[in-house]
PDB file of C-alpha atoms in Angstrom:
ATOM      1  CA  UNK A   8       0.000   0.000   0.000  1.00  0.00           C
ATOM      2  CA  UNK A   9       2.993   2.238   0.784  1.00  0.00           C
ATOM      3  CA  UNK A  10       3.775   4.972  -2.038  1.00  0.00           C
ATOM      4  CA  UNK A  11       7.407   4.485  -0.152  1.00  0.00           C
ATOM      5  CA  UNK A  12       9.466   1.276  -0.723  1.00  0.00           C
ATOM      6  CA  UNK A  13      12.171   0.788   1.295  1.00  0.00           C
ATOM      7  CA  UNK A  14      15.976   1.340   0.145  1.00  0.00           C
ATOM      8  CA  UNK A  15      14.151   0.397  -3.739  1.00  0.00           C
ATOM      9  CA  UNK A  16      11.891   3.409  -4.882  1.00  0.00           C
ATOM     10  CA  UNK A  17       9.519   6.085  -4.292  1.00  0.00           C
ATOM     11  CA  UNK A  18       6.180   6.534  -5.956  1.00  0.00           C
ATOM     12  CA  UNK A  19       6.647  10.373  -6.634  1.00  0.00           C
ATOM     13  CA  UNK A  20       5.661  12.962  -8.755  1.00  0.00           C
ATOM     14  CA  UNK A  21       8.026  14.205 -11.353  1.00  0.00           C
ATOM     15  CA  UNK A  22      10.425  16.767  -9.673  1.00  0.00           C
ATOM     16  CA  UNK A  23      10.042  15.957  -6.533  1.00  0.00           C
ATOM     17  CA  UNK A  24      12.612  15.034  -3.839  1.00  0.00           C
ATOM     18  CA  UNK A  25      12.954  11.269  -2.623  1.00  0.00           C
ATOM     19  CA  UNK A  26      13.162  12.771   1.225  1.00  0.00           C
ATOM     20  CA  UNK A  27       9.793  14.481   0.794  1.00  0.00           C
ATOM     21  CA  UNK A  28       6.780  12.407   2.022  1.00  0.00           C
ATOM     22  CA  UNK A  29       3.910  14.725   1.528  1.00  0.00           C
ATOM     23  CA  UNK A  30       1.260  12.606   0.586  1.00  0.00           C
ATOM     24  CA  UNK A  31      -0.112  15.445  -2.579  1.00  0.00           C
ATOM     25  CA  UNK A  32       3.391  14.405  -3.690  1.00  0.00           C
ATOM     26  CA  UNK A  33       3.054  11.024  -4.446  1.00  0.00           C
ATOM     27  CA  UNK A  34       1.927   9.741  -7.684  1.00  0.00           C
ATOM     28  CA  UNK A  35      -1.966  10.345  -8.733  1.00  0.00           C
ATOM     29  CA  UNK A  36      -4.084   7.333  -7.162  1.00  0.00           C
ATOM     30  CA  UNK A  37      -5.415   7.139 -10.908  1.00  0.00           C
ATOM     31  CA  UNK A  38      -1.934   5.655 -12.211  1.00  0.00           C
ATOM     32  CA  UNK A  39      -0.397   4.486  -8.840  1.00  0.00           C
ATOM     33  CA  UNK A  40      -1.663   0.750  -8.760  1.00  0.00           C
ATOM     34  CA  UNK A  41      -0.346   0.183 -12.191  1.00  0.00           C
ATOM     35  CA  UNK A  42       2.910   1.939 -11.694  1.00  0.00           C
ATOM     36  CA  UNK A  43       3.640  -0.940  -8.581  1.00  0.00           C
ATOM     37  CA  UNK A  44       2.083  -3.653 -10.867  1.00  0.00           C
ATOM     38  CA  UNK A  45       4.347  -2.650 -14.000  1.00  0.00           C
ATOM     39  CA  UNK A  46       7.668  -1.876 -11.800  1.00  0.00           C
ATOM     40  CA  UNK A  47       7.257  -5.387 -10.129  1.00  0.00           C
ATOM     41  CA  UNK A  48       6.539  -7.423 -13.279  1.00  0.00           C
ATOM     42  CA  UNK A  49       9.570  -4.998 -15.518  1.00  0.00           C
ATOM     43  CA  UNK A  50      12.278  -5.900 -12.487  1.00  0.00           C
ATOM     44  CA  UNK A  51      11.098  -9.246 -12.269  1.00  0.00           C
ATOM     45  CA  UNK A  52      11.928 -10.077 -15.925  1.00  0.00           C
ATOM     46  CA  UNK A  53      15.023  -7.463 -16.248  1.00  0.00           C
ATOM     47  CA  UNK A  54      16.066  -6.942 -12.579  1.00  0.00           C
ATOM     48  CA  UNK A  55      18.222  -3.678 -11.963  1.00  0.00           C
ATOM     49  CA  UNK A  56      19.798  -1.412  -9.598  1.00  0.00           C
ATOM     50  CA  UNK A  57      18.319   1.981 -10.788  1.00  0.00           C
ATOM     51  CA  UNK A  58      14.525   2.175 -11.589  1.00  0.00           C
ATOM     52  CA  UNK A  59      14.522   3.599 -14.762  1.00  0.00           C
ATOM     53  CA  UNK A  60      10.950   2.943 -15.325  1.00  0.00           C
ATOM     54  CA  UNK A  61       9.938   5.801 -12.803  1.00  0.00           C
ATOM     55  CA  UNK A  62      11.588   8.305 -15.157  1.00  0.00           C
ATOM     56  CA  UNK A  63       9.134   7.155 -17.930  1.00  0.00           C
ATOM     57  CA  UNK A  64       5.771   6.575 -15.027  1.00  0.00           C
ATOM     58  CA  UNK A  65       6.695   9.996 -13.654  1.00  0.00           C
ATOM     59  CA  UNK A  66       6.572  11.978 -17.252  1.00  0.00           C
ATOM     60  CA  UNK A  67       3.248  10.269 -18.618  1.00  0.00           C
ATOM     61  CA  UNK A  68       1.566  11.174 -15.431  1.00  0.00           C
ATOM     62  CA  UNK A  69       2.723  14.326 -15.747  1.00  0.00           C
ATOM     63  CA  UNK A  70       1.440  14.865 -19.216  1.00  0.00           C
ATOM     64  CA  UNK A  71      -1.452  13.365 -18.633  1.00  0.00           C
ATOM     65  CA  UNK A  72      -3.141  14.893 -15.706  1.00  0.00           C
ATOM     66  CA  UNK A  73      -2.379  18.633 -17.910  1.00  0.00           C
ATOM     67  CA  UNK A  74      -4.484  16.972 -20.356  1.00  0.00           C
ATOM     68  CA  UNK A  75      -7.231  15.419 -18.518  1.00  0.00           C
ATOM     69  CA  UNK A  76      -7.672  13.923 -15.173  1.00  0.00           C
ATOM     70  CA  UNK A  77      -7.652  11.208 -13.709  1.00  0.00           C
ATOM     71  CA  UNK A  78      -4.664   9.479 -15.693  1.00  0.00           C
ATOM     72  CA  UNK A  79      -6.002   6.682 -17.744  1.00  0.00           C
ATOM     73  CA  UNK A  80      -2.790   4.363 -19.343  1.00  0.00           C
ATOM     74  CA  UNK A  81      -5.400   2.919 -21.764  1.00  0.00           C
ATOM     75  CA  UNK A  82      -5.391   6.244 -23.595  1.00  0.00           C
ATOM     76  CA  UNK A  83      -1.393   6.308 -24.108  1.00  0.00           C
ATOM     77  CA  UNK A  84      -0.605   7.667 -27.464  1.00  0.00           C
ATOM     78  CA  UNK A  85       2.314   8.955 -29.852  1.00  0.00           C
ATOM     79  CA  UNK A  86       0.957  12.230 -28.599  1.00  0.00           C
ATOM     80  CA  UNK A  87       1.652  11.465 -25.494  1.00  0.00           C
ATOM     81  CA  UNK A  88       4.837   9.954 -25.112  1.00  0.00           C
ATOM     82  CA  UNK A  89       6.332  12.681 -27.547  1.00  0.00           C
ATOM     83  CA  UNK A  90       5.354  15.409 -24.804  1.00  0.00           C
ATOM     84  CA  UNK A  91       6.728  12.590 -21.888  1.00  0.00           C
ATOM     85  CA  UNK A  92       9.900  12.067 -23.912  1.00  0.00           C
ATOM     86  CA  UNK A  93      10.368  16.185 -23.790  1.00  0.00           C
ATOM     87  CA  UNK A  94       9.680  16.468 -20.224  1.00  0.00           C
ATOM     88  CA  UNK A  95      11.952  13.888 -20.058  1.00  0.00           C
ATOM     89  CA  UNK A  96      14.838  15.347 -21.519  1.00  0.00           C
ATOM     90  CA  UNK A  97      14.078  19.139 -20.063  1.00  0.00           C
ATOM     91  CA  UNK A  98      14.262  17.088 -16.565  1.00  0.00           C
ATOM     92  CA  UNK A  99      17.238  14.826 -16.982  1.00  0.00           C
ATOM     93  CA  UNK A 100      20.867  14.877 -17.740  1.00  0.00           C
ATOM     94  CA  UNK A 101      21.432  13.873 -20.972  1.00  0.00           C
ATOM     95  CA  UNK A 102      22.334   9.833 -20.133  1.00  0.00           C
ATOM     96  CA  UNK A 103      19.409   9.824 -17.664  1.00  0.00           C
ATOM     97  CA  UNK A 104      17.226  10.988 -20.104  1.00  0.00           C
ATOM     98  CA  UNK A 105      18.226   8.635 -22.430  1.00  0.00           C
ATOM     99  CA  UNK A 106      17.158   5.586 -19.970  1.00  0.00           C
ATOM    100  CA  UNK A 107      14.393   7.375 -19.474  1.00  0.00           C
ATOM    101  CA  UNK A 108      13.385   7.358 -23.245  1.00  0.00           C
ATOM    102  CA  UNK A 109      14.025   3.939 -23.802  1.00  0.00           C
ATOM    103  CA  UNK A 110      11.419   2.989 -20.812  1.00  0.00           C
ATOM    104  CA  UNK A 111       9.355   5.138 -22.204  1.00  0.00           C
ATOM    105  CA  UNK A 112       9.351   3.256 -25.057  1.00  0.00           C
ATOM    106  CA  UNK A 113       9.316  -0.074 -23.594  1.00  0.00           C
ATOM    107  CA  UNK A 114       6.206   0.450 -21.113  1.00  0.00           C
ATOM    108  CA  UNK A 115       4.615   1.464 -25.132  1.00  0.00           C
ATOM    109  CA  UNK A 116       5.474  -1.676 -26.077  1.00  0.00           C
ATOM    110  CA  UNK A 117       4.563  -3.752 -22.586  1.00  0.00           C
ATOM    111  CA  UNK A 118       1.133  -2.201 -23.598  1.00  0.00           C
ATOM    112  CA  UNK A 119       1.109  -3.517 -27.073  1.00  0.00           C
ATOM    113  CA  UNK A 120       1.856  -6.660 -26.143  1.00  0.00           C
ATOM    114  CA  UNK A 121      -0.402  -7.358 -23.544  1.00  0.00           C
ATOM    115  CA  UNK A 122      -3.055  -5.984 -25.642  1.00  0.00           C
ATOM    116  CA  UNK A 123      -3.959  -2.783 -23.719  1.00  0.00           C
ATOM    117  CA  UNK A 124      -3.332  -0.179 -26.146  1.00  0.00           C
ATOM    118  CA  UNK A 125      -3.593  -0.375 -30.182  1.00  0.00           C
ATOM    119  CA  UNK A 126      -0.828  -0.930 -31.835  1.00  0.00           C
ATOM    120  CA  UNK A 127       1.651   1.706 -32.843  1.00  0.00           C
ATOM    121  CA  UNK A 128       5.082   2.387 -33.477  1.00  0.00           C
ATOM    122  CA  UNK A 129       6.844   4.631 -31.321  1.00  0.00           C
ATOM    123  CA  UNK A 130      10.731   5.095 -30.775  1.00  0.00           C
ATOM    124  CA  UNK A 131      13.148   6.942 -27.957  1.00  0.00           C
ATOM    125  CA  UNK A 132      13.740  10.342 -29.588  1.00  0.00           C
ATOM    126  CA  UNK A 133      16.574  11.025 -27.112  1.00  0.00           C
ATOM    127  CA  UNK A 134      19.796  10.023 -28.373  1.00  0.00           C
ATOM    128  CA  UNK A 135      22.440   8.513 -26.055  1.00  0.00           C
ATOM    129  CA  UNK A 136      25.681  10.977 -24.592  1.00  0.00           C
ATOM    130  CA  UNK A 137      28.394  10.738 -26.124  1.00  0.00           C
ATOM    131  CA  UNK A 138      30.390   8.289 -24.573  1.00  0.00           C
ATOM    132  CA  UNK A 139      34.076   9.165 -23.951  1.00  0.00           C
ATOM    133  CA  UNK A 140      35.181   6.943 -21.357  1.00  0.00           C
ATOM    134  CA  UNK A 141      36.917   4.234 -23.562  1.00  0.00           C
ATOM    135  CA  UNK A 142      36.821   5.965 -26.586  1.00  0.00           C
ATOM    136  CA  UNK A 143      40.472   6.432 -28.389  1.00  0.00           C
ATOM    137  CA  UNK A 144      42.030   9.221 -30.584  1.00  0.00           C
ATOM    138  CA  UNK A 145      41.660  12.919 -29.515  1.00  0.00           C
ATOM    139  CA  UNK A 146      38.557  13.125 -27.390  1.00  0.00           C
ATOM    140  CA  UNK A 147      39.413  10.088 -25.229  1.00  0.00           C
ATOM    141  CA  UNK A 148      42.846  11.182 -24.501  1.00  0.00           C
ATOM    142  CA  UNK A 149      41.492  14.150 -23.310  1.00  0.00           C
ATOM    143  CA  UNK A 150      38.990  13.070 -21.031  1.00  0.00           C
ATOM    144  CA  UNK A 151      41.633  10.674 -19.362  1.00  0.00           C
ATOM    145  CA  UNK A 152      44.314  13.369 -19.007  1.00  0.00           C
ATOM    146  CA  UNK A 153      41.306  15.595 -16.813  1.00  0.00           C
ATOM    147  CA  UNK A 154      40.554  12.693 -14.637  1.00  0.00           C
ATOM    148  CA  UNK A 155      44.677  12.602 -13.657  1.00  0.00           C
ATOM    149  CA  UNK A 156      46.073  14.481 -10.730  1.00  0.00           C
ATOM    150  CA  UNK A 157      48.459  17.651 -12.507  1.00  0.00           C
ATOM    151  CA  UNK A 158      52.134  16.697 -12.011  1.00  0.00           C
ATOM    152  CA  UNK A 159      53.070  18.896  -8.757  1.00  0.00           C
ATOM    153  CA  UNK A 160      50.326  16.515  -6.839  1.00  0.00           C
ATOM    154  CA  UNK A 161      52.589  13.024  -7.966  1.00  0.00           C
ATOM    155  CA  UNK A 162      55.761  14.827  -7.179  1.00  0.00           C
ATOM    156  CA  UNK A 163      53.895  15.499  -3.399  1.00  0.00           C
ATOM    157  CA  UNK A 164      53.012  11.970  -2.911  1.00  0.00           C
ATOM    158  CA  UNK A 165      56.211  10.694  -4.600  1.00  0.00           C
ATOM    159  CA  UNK A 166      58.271  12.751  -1.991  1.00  0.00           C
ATOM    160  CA  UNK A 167      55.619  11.781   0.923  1.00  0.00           C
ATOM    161  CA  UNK A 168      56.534   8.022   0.045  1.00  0.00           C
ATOM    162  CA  UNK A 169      60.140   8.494  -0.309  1.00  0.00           C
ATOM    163  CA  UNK A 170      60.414  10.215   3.482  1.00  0.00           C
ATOM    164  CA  UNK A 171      60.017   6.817   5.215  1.00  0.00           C
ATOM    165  CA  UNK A 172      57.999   7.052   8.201  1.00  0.00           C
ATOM    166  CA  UNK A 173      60.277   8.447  10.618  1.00  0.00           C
ATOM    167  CA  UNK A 174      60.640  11.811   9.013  1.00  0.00           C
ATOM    168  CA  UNK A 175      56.829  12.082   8.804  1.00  0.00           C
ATOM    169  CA  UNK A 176      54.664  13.765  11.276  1.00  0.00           C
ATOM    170  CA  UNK A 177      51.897  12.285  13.551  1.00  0.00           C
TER     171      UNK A 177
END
């Protein structure tokens, strides 16, 4: 029954701080019972750490109750997700908004397939970040070089290390 799920996730509205447990902050009562029914049944057949799926719950009731109230999942549309996908983005840093497009796009298709919802095709308009982690040439090398300490900091610990222990205060 609780909107609050211990050290797993919290059944908020868009925006709103995990901490905060006002209850006009939780998700509308009109889309709550099928948020809980579609997070259980998405983690039990793709388990993970972050719950992604909130992003994409937390947008379409957003866009949803502007439109018309209460929020009714049956009437999810192109129209729809296409404003949820923009909230989305305006919300989210650019990799989070990407996850959050690509549930968006699977809870579309969850509804397809179970029959809910007509048929359509709709795809994540949010592209991925650029990833530069383990990227080589130019743009990698430069991103590694930022993460490393500047040369006066190795010299410090260098010299540190070289002291011995005896020369080193308490």
């Amino acid at each position: 029954e609780s909107a609050y799920w211990k050290k797993a996730v919290n059944f908020i509205k868009l925006g709103v701080h995990s901490k905060n447990k006002e209850p006009c902050k939780t998700l509308d009562s009109s889309i709550m019972s099928f948020a809980k029914a579609y997070l259980i049944y998405s983690q039990t057949h793709k388990p993970a750490k972050a719950f992604n799926e909130m992003k994409a719950l937390r947008a379409v009731e957003a866009v949803m109750l502007k439109r018309d109230s209460p929020v009714d999942i049956l009437r999810l549309n192109g129209a729809v997700l296409d404003r949820a996908a923009q909230i989305i983005r305006e919300t989210y840093s650019r990799q989070a908004a990407y996850h959050g497009g690509s549930h968006l796009e699977g809870l579309q298709k969850f509804l397809v397939n179970k029959r809910m919802i007509k048929p359509f095709v709709w795809k994540n308009p949010i592209k991925r970040g650029e990833d530069t982690v383990d990227k080589v040439g130019k743009k990698g090398a430069e991103n590694r070089a930022k993460k490393l300490p500047d040369e006066d900091a190795l010299f410090a610990v260098a010299e540190i290390f070289s002291l011995g222990e005896n020369h080193l205060s308490p």
